[in-house]
Structures are given as structure tokens and as C-alpha cells.
Coordinates of C-alpha atoms and ligand atoms in Angstrom, one line a residue:
X1 CA 0.0 0.0 0.0
X2 CA 1.5 3.4 -0.9
X3 CA 1.8 6.1 1.7
X4 CA -1.1 8.2 0.3
X5 CA -3.5 5.3 0.5
X6 CA -2.4 4.6 4.1
X7 CA -3.1 8.2 5.0
X8 CA -6.5 8.1 3.4
X9 CA -7.3 4.7 5.1
X10 CA -6.5 6.2 8.5
X11 CA -8.9 9.1 7.6
X12 CA -11.6 6.6 6.5
X13 CA -11.2 4.8 9.9
X14 CA -11.6 8.1 11.7
X15 CA -14.8 8.9 9.7
X16 CA -16.2 5.4 10.3
X17 CA -15.6 5.8 14.1
X18 CA -17.5 9.1 14.3
X19 CA -20.3 7.9 12.0
X20 CA -20.9 5.0 14.4
X21 CA -21.6 7.6 17.0
X22 CA -23.7 10.0 14.9
X23 CA -27.0 8.1 14.6
X24 CA -29.1 11.1 13.8
X25 CA -27.0 12.2 10.9
X26 CA -26.8 8.6 9.7
X27 CA -30.6 8.4 9.6
X28 CA -30.7 11.6 7.5
X29 CA -28.0 10.2 5.2
X30 CA -30.1 7.0 4.6
X31 CA -33.1 9.2 3.7
X32 CA -31.0 11.5 1.5
X33 CA -29.6 8.5 -0.3
X34 CA -33.2 7.4 -1.2
X35 CA -34.6 10.8 -2.0
X36 CA -31.4 12.6 -3.4
X37 CA -32.9 16.1 -2.6
X38 CA -29.7 17.8 -3.7
X39 CA -29.4 16.2 -7.1
X40 CA -27.8 18.6 -9.6
X41 CA -27.0 21.2 -6.9
X42 CA -23.6 22.4 -5.8
X43 CA -22.9 23.0 -2.1
X44 CA -19.8 24.9 -0.9
X45 CA -18.9 24.2 2.7
X46 CA -16.4 26.2 4.8
X47 CA -16.0 24.2 8.0
X48 CA -13.4 22.8 10.3
X49 CA -12.1 19.9 8.2
X50 CA -12.1 17.0 10.6
X51 CA -13.9 13.6 10.9
X52 CA -17.3 14.8 12.1
X53 CA -17.4 17.4 9.3
X54 CA -16.6 14.7 6.8
X55 CA -19.7 12.8 8.1
X56 CA -21.7 15.9 7.2
X57 CA -20.1 16.3 3.8
X58 CA -20.7 12.7 2.9
X59 CA -24.3 13.0 4.1
X60 CA -24.9 15.9 1.7
X61 CA -23.1 14.0 -1.1
X62 CA -25.3 11.0 -0.5
X63 CA -28.2 13.4 -1.1
X64 CA -26.9 14.0 -4.6
X65 CA -25.0 17.2 -4.0
X66 CA -21.7 18.1 -5.7
X67 CA -19.8 19.0 -2.4
X68 CA -16.8 21.3 -2.2
X69 CA -15.1 21.8 1.2
X70 CA -12.5 24.3 2.5
X71 CA -11.2 25.0 6.0
X72 CA -12.8 27.6 8.2
X73 CA -9.5 28.0 10.2
X74 CA -5.9 27.3 9.1
X75 CA -5.0 25.2 12.1
X76 CA -8.1 22.9 12.6
X77 CA -7.7 20.6 9.6
X78 CA -7.1 16.9 10.0
X79 CA -4.9 15.9 6.9
X80 CA -5.9 12.2 7.1
X81 CA -9.5 13.2 6.9
X82 CA -8.7 15.5 3.9
X83 CA -7.1 12.5 2.1
X84 CA -10.1 10.3 2.9
X85 CA -12.6 12.9 1.6
X86 CA -10.7 13.3 -1.6
X87 CA -10.8 9.5 -2.0
X88 CA -14.6 9.7 -1.4
X89 CA -15.0 12.4 -4.2
X90 CA -15.4 15.5 -2.1
X91 CA -13.3 18.4 -3.5
X92 CA -11.4 19.4 -0.4
X93 CA -9.1 22.4 -0.1
X94 CA -7.4 22.3 3.3
X95 CA -4.1 21.5 5.0
X96 CA -3.2 21.7 8.7
X97 CA -1.1 24.8 9.3
X98 CA -1.8 26.3 5.8
X99 CA -0.8 29.9 5.2
X100 CA -3.4 32.7 5.3
X101 CA -2.8 32.9 1.5
X102 CA -3.8 29.2 1.1
X103 CA -6.7 29.7 3.4
X104 CA -7.9 32.5 1.1
X105 CA -7.4 30.3 -1.9
X106 CA -9.7 27.7 -0.3
X107 CA -12.4 30.4 0.0
X108 CA -11.8 31.4 -3.7
X109 CA -12.1 27.7 -4.7
X110 CA -15.5 27.6 -2.9
X111 CA -16.7 30.6 -4.8
X112 CA -15.4 29.2 -8.1
X113 CA -17.6 26.1 -7.6
X114 CA -20.6 28.5 -8.0
X115 CA -22.6 27.1 -5.1
X116 CA -26.3 26.9 -4.9
X117 CA -26.1 26.6 -1.1
X118 CA -23.3 27.7 1.3
X119 CA -22.7 26.0 4.7
X120 CA -20.5 28.3 6.7
X121 CA -18.7 28.4 10.0
X122 CA -17.7 32.0 10.9
X123 CA -19.3 33.6 7.8
X124 CA -16.0 34.1 5.8
X125 CA -17.5 32.4 2.8
X126 CA -20.8 34.3 3.0
X127 CA -18.9 37.6 3.3
X128 CA -16.7 36.7 0.3
X129 CA -19.7 35.5 -1.8
X130 CA -21.8 38.6 -1.1
X131 CA -18.9 40.9 -1.9
X132 CA -18.4 39.1 -5.2
X133 CA -22.1 39.4 -6.0
X134 CA -22.6 35.6 -6.2
X135 CA -26.2 34.4 -6.6
X136 CA -26.9 31.6 -4.1
X137 CA -30.3 30.2 -2.9
X138 CA -29.2 30.6 0.7
X139 CA -26.7 29.7 3.4
X140 CA -26.5 28.1 6.8
X141 CA -24.3 29.3 9.7
X142 CA -22.8 27.2 12.5
X143 CA -21.3 29.7 15.0
X144 CA -22.2 32.6 17.3
X145 CA -19.4 34.7 15.7
X146 CA -20.8 34.0 12.2
X147 CA -24.3 34.9 13.2
X148 CA -23.1 38.2 14.7
X149 CA -21.5 39.0 11.3
X150 CA -24.6 38.0 9.4
X151 CA -26.8 40.2 11.5
X152 CA -24.4 43.2 10.9
X153 CA -24.6 42.4 7.1
X154 CA -28.4 42.2 7.4
X155 CA -28.6 45.6 9.2
X156 CA -26.4 47.2 6.5
X157 CA -28.6 45.7 3.7
X158 CA -25.7 43.6 2.6
X159 CA -27.0 40.1 3.1
X160 CA -28.6 39.2 -0.3
X161 CA -30.1 35.8 0.5
X162 CA -31.8 33.9 3.4
X163 CA -29.2 32.6 5.9
X164 CA -30.3 30.0 8.5
X165 CA -29.0 30.7 12.0
X166 CA -28.2 27.1 13.0
X167 CA -26.2 28.3 16.0
X168 CA -29.3 29.6 17.9
X169 CA -31.4 26.4 17.3
X170 CA -32.2 24.9 20.7
X171 CA -30.6 21.5 19.7
X172 CA -27.4 23.4 18.7
X173 CA -26.4 26.0 21.2
X174 CA -27.7 24.2 24.3
X175 CA -25.4 21.2 23.7
X176 CA -22.7 22.1 21.2
X177 CA -21.8 25.5 22.7
X178 CA -22.0 24.3 26.3
X179 CA -21.1 20.6 26.5
X180 CA -19.2 20.5 23.2
X181 CA -17.0 23.5 23.8
X182 CA -16.7 22.5 27.5
X183 CA -15.3 19.1 26.7
X184 CA -13.3 19.9 23.6
X185 CA -11.6 23.0 25.1
X186 CA -10.2 20.8 27.9
X187 CA -9.2 18.1 25.3
X188 CA -7.2 20.8 23.6
X189 CA -5.6 22.0 26.8
X190 CA -4.8 18.5 27.9
X191 CA -3.2 17.5 24.6
X192 CA -1.2 20.7 24.3
X193 CA 0.1 20.8 27.9
X194 CA -0.2 17.3 29.6
X195 CA -0.7 19.2 32.9
X196 CA -3.3 19.0 35.7
X197 CA -6.3 21.2 36.0
X198 CA -6.9 20.3 39.7
X199 CA -5.5 22.9 42.0
X200 CA -5.1 25.5 39.3
X201 CA -6.8 28.9 39.4
X202 CA -8.5 29.1 36.0
X203 CA -10.0 32.3 34.6
X204 CA -12.8 32.0 32.0
X205 CA -13.4 35.1 30.0
X206 CA -17.0 35.2 28.8
X207 CA -20.0 33.5 30.3
X208 CA -22.1 32.8 27.3
X209 CA -23.1 29.2 26.5
X210 CA -19.5 28.3 25.6
X211 CA -18.1 30.0 28.7
X212 CA -20.6 28.2 30.9
X213 CA -19.5 24.9 29.5
X214 CA -15.8 25.6 29.9
X215 CA -16.2 26.9 33.5
X216 CA -18.3 23.9 34.5
X217 CA -15.8 21.4 33.1
X218 CA -12.8 23.2 34.7
X219 CA -14.6 23.2 38.0
X220 CA -15.5 19.6 37.6
X221 CA -11.8 18.8 37.3
X222 CA -10.9 20.7 40.5
X223 CA -9.9 24.1 39.3
X224 CA -10.8 27.2 41.3
X225 CA -12.6 29.2 38.6
X226 CA -12.9 32.9 38.2
X227 CA -15.3 34.3 35.5
X228 CA -14.9 37.7 33.8
X229 CA -17.8 39.2 31.9
X230 CA -19.0 42.5 30.5
X231 CA -22.7 41.7 30.8
X232 CA -24.1 42.4 34.3
X233 CA -26.8 39.7 34.2
X234 CA -24.4 37.0 33.0
X235 CA -21.9 38.0 35.7
X236 CA -24.6 37.6 38.4
X237 CA -25.5 34.2 36.8
X238 CA -21.9 33.2 37.1
X239 CA -21.7 34.4 40.7
X240 CA -24.9 32.5 41.7
X241 CA -23.4 29.4 40.0
X242 CA -20.6 29.7 42.6
X243 CA -17.8 31.3 40.6
X244 CA -15.8 34.3 41.7
X245 CA -16.5 37.1 39.2
X246 CA -13.7 39.7 38.7
X247 CA -12.4 42.2 36.1
X248 CA -9.7 40.7 34.0
X249 CA -7.1 43.0 35.4
X250 CA -7.8 41.6 38.9
X251 CA -8.1 38.0 37.8
X252 CA -5.0 37.9 35.7
X253 CA -2.4 38.0 38.5
X254 CA -4.1 35.0 40.1
X255 CA -4.4 32.9 37.0
X256 CA -2.5 29.7 36.3
X257 CA -4.7 29.3 33.2
X258 CA -6.8 31.8 31.2
X259 CA -9.3 30.6 28.6
X260 CA -11.1 33.2 26.4
X261 CA -14.5 32.4 24.9
X262 CA -16.0 35.9 24.3
X263 CA -16.1 36.3 20.5
X264 CA -14.5 39.8 21.2
X265 CA -11.0 41.2 20.5
X266 CA -8.4 42.3 23.0
X267 CA -9.7 40.4 26.0
X268 CA -6.2 39.8 27.2
X269 CA -3.7 42.5 26.4
X270 CA -0.4 44.1 27.5
X271 CA -1.7 45.4 30.8
X272 CA -2.8 41.8 31.7
X273 CA 0.5 40.3 30.6
X274 CA 2.3 42.8 32.8
X275 CA 0.6 41.4 36.0
X276 CA 0.5 37.7 35.2
X277 CA 2.3 35.0 37.3
X278 CA 5.2 33.2 35.9
X279 CA 4.0 30.1 33.9
X280 CA 0.5 31.3 33.1
X281 CA -1.2 29.2 30.3
X282 CA -3.2 31.1 27.7
X283 CA -5.8 29.5 25.6
X284 CA -8.6 30.7 23.3
X285 CA -11.7 28.8 22.3
X286 CA -13.4 31.8 20.5
X287 CA -13.7 31.7 16.7
X288 CA -11.0 34.2 15.8
X289 CA -7.4 34.5 17.1
X290 CA -8.0 38.0 18.4
X291 CA -9.0 37.5 22.0
X292 CA -5.5 37.2 23.3
X293 CA -3.5 40.0 21.8
X294 CA -0.6 38.3 20.1
X295 CA 1.0 41.5 18.9
X296 CA 1.3 42.8 22.5
X297 CA 2.7 39.4 23.5
X298 CA 5.4 39.4 20.8
X299 CA 6.3 43.1 21.5
X300 CA 6.7 42.5 25.2
X301 CA 8.7 39.2 25.0
X302 CA 12.5 39.3 24.9
X303 CA 12.5 35.6 23.9
X304 CA 10.1 33.3 22.2
X305 CA 10.3 29.5 21.5
X306 CA 8.2 26.5 20.9
X307 CA 8.1 24.6 24.2
X308 CA 5.9 21.7 22.9
X309 CA 3.8 21.2 19.8
X310 CA 1.0 23.7 20.2
X311 CA 2.7 25.6 23.1
X312 CA 4.7 28.8 22.5
X313 CA 6.8 30.1 25.4
X314 CA 7.1 33.9 25.7
X315 CA 9.7 35.2 28.1
X316 CA 9.4 38.8 29.5
X317 CA 12.3 41.1 30.5
X318 CA 11.8 40.3 34.2
X319 CA 12.1 36.6 33.5
X320 CA 8.4 35.7 33.8
X321 CA 7.2 33.2 31.2
X322 CA 3.7 32.8 29.7
X323 CA 2.6 29.9 27.4
X324 CA 0.3 30.6 24.5
X325 CA -1.5 27.4 23.3
X326 CA -2.3 26.8 19.6
X327 CA -1.2 30.3 18.5
X328 CA -4.2 31.7 20.2
X329 CA -6.5 30.0 17.7
X330 CA -9.4 27.7 18.7
X331 CA -7.6 25.4 21.1
X332 CA -10.3 22.8 21.0
X333 CA -9.8 22.1 17.3
X334 CA -6.2 23.1 16.8
X335 CA -4.7 21.1 19.7
X336 CA -7.8 18.9 20.4
X337 CA -10.1 16.9 18.2
X338 CA -13.1 19.3 18.3
X339 CA -16.5 18.5 19.8
X340 CA -17.4 14.9 20.6
X341 CA -19.2 13.0 17.8
X342 CA -22.5 12.7 19.7
X343 CA -22.6 16.5 20.0
X344 CA -21.7 17.2 16.4
X345 CA -24.4 14.6 15.5
X346 CA -27.1 17.1 16.7
X347 CA -25.4 20.2 15.2
X348 CA -24.7 18.6 11.9
X349 CA -28.2 17.0 11.7
X350 CA -29.5 20.6 12.0
X351 CA -27.1 21.7 9.3
X352 CA -28.2 18.9 6.9
X353 CA -31.9 19.6 7.5
X354 CA -31.4 23.4 7.2
X355 CA -29.6 23.0 3.9
X356 CA -32.5 20.9 2.7
X357 CA -34.9 23.6 4.0
X358 CA -33.0 26.2 2.0
X359 CA -33.3 24.1 -1.1
X360 CA -37.1 23.5 -0.6
X361 CA -38.1 27.0 0.7
X362 CA -35.2 29.3 0.1
X363 CA -36.7 31.0 -2.9
X364 CA -39.8 31.9 -0.7
X365 CA -37.7 33.3 2.2
X366 CA -36.7 36.9 2.3
X367 CA -33.0 37.9 2.4
X368 CA -31.8 38.1 6.0
X369 CA -31.2 35.9 9.0
X370 CA -33.8 33.2 9.7
X371 CA -34.1 30.8 12.6
X372 CA -34.1 27.0 12.1
X373 CA -37.8 26.1 11.7
X374 CA -39.1 24.7 15.1
X375 CA -40.2 21.5 13.4
X376 CA -36.6 20.7 12.4
X377 CA -35.4 21.5 15.9
X378 CA -38.1 19.2 17.3
X379 CA -37.2 16.5 14.9
X380 CA -33.6 16.5 16.0
X381 CA -34.7 16.6 19.7
X382 CA -36.9 13.5 19.2
X383 CA -34.1 11.7 17.4
X384 CA -31.6 12.7 20.2
X385 CA -34.0 11.4 22.8
X386 CA -34.0 8.0 21.0
X387 CA -30.2 8.1 20.7
X388 CA -29.7 8.8 24.4
X389 CA -32.3 6.1 25.4
X390 CA -34.4 8.8 27.2
X391 CA -38.1 9.2 27.2
X392 CA -40.6 12.0 27.8
X393 CA -44.1 11.9 29.1
X394 CA -47.1 12.7 26.9
X395 CA -49.8 15.2 27.9
X396 CA -53.2 13.6 28.5
X397 CA -56.2 15.1 26.7
X398 CA -57.3 16.5 30.1
X399 CA -53.9 18.2 30.6
X400 CA -54.0 19.7 27.1
X401 CA -57.5 21.1 27.9
X402 CA -56.1 22.5 31.2
X403 CA -53.2 24.3 29.4
X404 CA -55.5 25.4 26.6
X405 CA -57.8 27.0 29.1
X406 CA -55.0 29.4 30.2
X407 CA -54.3 30.3 26.6
X408 CA -58.0 31.0 25.9
X409 CA -58.1 33.1 29.1
X410 CA -61.0 30.9 30.3
Ligands
ADE1 N1 -16.0 19.9 14.5 C1 -16.5 20.4 13.3 N2 -16.9 21.6 13.4 C2 -16.8 22.0 14.7 C3 -17.1 23.2 15.5 N3 -17.6 24.2 14.9 N4 -16.7 23.2 16.8 C4 -16.2 22.1 17.3 N5 -15.9 21.0 16.7 C5 -16.2 20.9 15.4

């Protein structure tokens, strides 16, 4: 067997493993294979190119789509999965550690495919397609950051098609953002550092759904967690959950580990580096590598070296060292393996159903951001219930009449 085939085979094994743990998507794939709803259509996907994403790409392909895939981040690609996808006939433009220029070429390749539908993670492809004046039926968006960008485009009248906000579907953000980011962020930190969490003071910046997940998993492993926030209500929520809540400037000197999950820029900057303890670990799980200011870090450091794969040591004039994980990019996918398969099963089931919804109803939808239809959210919830072997009660007719009586005002 030549080396290329071996690499592809390892990728195929990884895909087979996750597919065995993604029953909801598998059921959709079986239906898509029978019905081929995407026959004759081209789909361009900009996502983190790893095994669970491959399961989605192959599901859409099974539905008859001509699928093109590029990376949504230069560091989050699994090259074995890329080889496997190419073997399976999915045009894939991604390489782990690719330059920003190659990253841009990936986006260009997605545009050149002239997609009918876009599946995006972070909205880079939508921005590029709208700027180029591409005509697409519609798009779907995976992340909080992407939805923020889409809403800004909508406000400025620059979003020319319907975009489905998969991120805010109940069966997405409640599980993917919280339990997915919670677990995969720690996976990335473990893999990068091989250090303990127990006994460390960990600062979590941002207490949205992702921050809640990261804080809870850190606490579960024995960390003393401090939360930083800009939103008063969320800060109170964190406090009532039992965390200390501080400004970053007060939290930074105590931190053994800082994890940013805000979606905002300049959360950790020069003034924070100035007061950090020797040895502080810095990780980001937000979409862009802007939360920890790398320019400040480089400007302050007198020396800089790679301490381990995915760990850069910066030494300051006074001898203090700080360690930046995964170049400040998404630590959960750059150093870790991304969200667990069972979580991405729900998220990507919503993506597959939303892409089908765009195909069926996109021409009727107005340009702008649209929620995932509740029936699709409910369909994924029911399928997840089966997958987890859980059951729910059913209202009796008398109970329904009781609830209806309140709605009627009787
Ligand atoms: N795997 C594929 N896409 C992902 C995402 N957006 N977050 C975490 N893991 C993923």
C-alpha cells in the first residue's frame, strides 16, 4: 500500500468511528440516499475539516450534491480526513497549518464552484460570496461569531439571501456550545500541555453558553474558577453558580490558566501580561485568534520559542514566562479533536436539515437571518431522545385542555 493510500485509510477509519456515534445524521443520510434532494445542486462548505465534518459532507453528497469543502481555520484541519474525503470524491481544499494565503485560496475555490447553497462556520464564505455578487439560494451558519457577522450584514442591507442561523437552534447551542466546547476545550488544553487542571486557578473570559461549558468542566476537574464578563446579568448568573467574578485586570495576577471564549477582540492585552504570574497558560476557544493580543505578547517578549507542539513560550524582560496554546487559535480544534461525535451529530443533523430547507423553501424566504424552523429542531430533539435512550411523558387530553384553558383566558 502506498503512503497516500495509508493516510486516506486512516482518515476513513476516523470517519467510520464518528459515524458509528452519529446516529441522527446517519438516519438523515439514509433518507437523503433514497430521495437525493440535492441532485444537480452544488454545495460549498467552509467548516473545520475533521472527521465529524466529513460525516456531514458525505451525508450531503449521499443526497446527490456536488460537495466542495474548505477550511474555516488554518490550524483545525485533519490531513488524514482530507485524504479520505478526496478519496470519497469530495473536492477538499485544506491542509493543517496552511498559510493565510492558502486559506484565502480555499475560499476562492469555494466561490469558483458556483454554489447553490453555502454551509459556513464563521461567515467568511458568505462575506466573500456577497462581496463578489454571487447568486446563491441561501446559506446556513454554524457559530455565534458567524451569526453576529450575518446580523451586521443584514442591518447594512448587505445580506442578499436567506441565511439560516443554526447556532441559535435549541438543539445546537444548548449542547454544542456548552457541553461540546466545554469538553473539547479541555481536550485541547490536555493535549497541548499534559498538565493537571486540579488545584489551578483558571480564569474563564465570557459566560455565554460556551463559557458556561468551559467553566463547569474546569470546576469539575478541580480548578478554582474565576469568571470575567462585560454583561451584568451573566456576571450575576456566574456568581450564583458559585464562581468568583472579577475584572480581567484583577483576575490575571491569580491565573494559572486563562481561557477566552468571548467572541470579542483584546480580552487579554499588554496590561494583563504585565501582571501575570510566571508560567500562566493562555488558551482561546473563540472563533478568531483576536481574543489574546498576540502583537502585544510578541512586543513584550524578549525571547520566544516552541516549548511543545501547540505551546509557545514567551519570556518577558523580568524573566516571567507565559505559554500561548495553539497560537491563540481555537484550542479545542487546533490542539484537540473538536467537539465529541455525539454532540456534532445534533449540530450537523440541523445543518443537513437546514440545507434541505433552504433548497425547498429558500426562494420563498426573504433575504436576511432566519431561525431553524421549530419542526426541524423538534425532529432532532426527538431523534436525540432515542439516541440517548431517554423518554418523555405525553400530555393527556385533560392536561391539554387545562393548558389550553389558560391560553384561551377561560
Ligand atoms: N467539529 C467540526 N466543526 C466543529 C465546530 N464548529 N466546533 C467544534 N468541533 C467541530
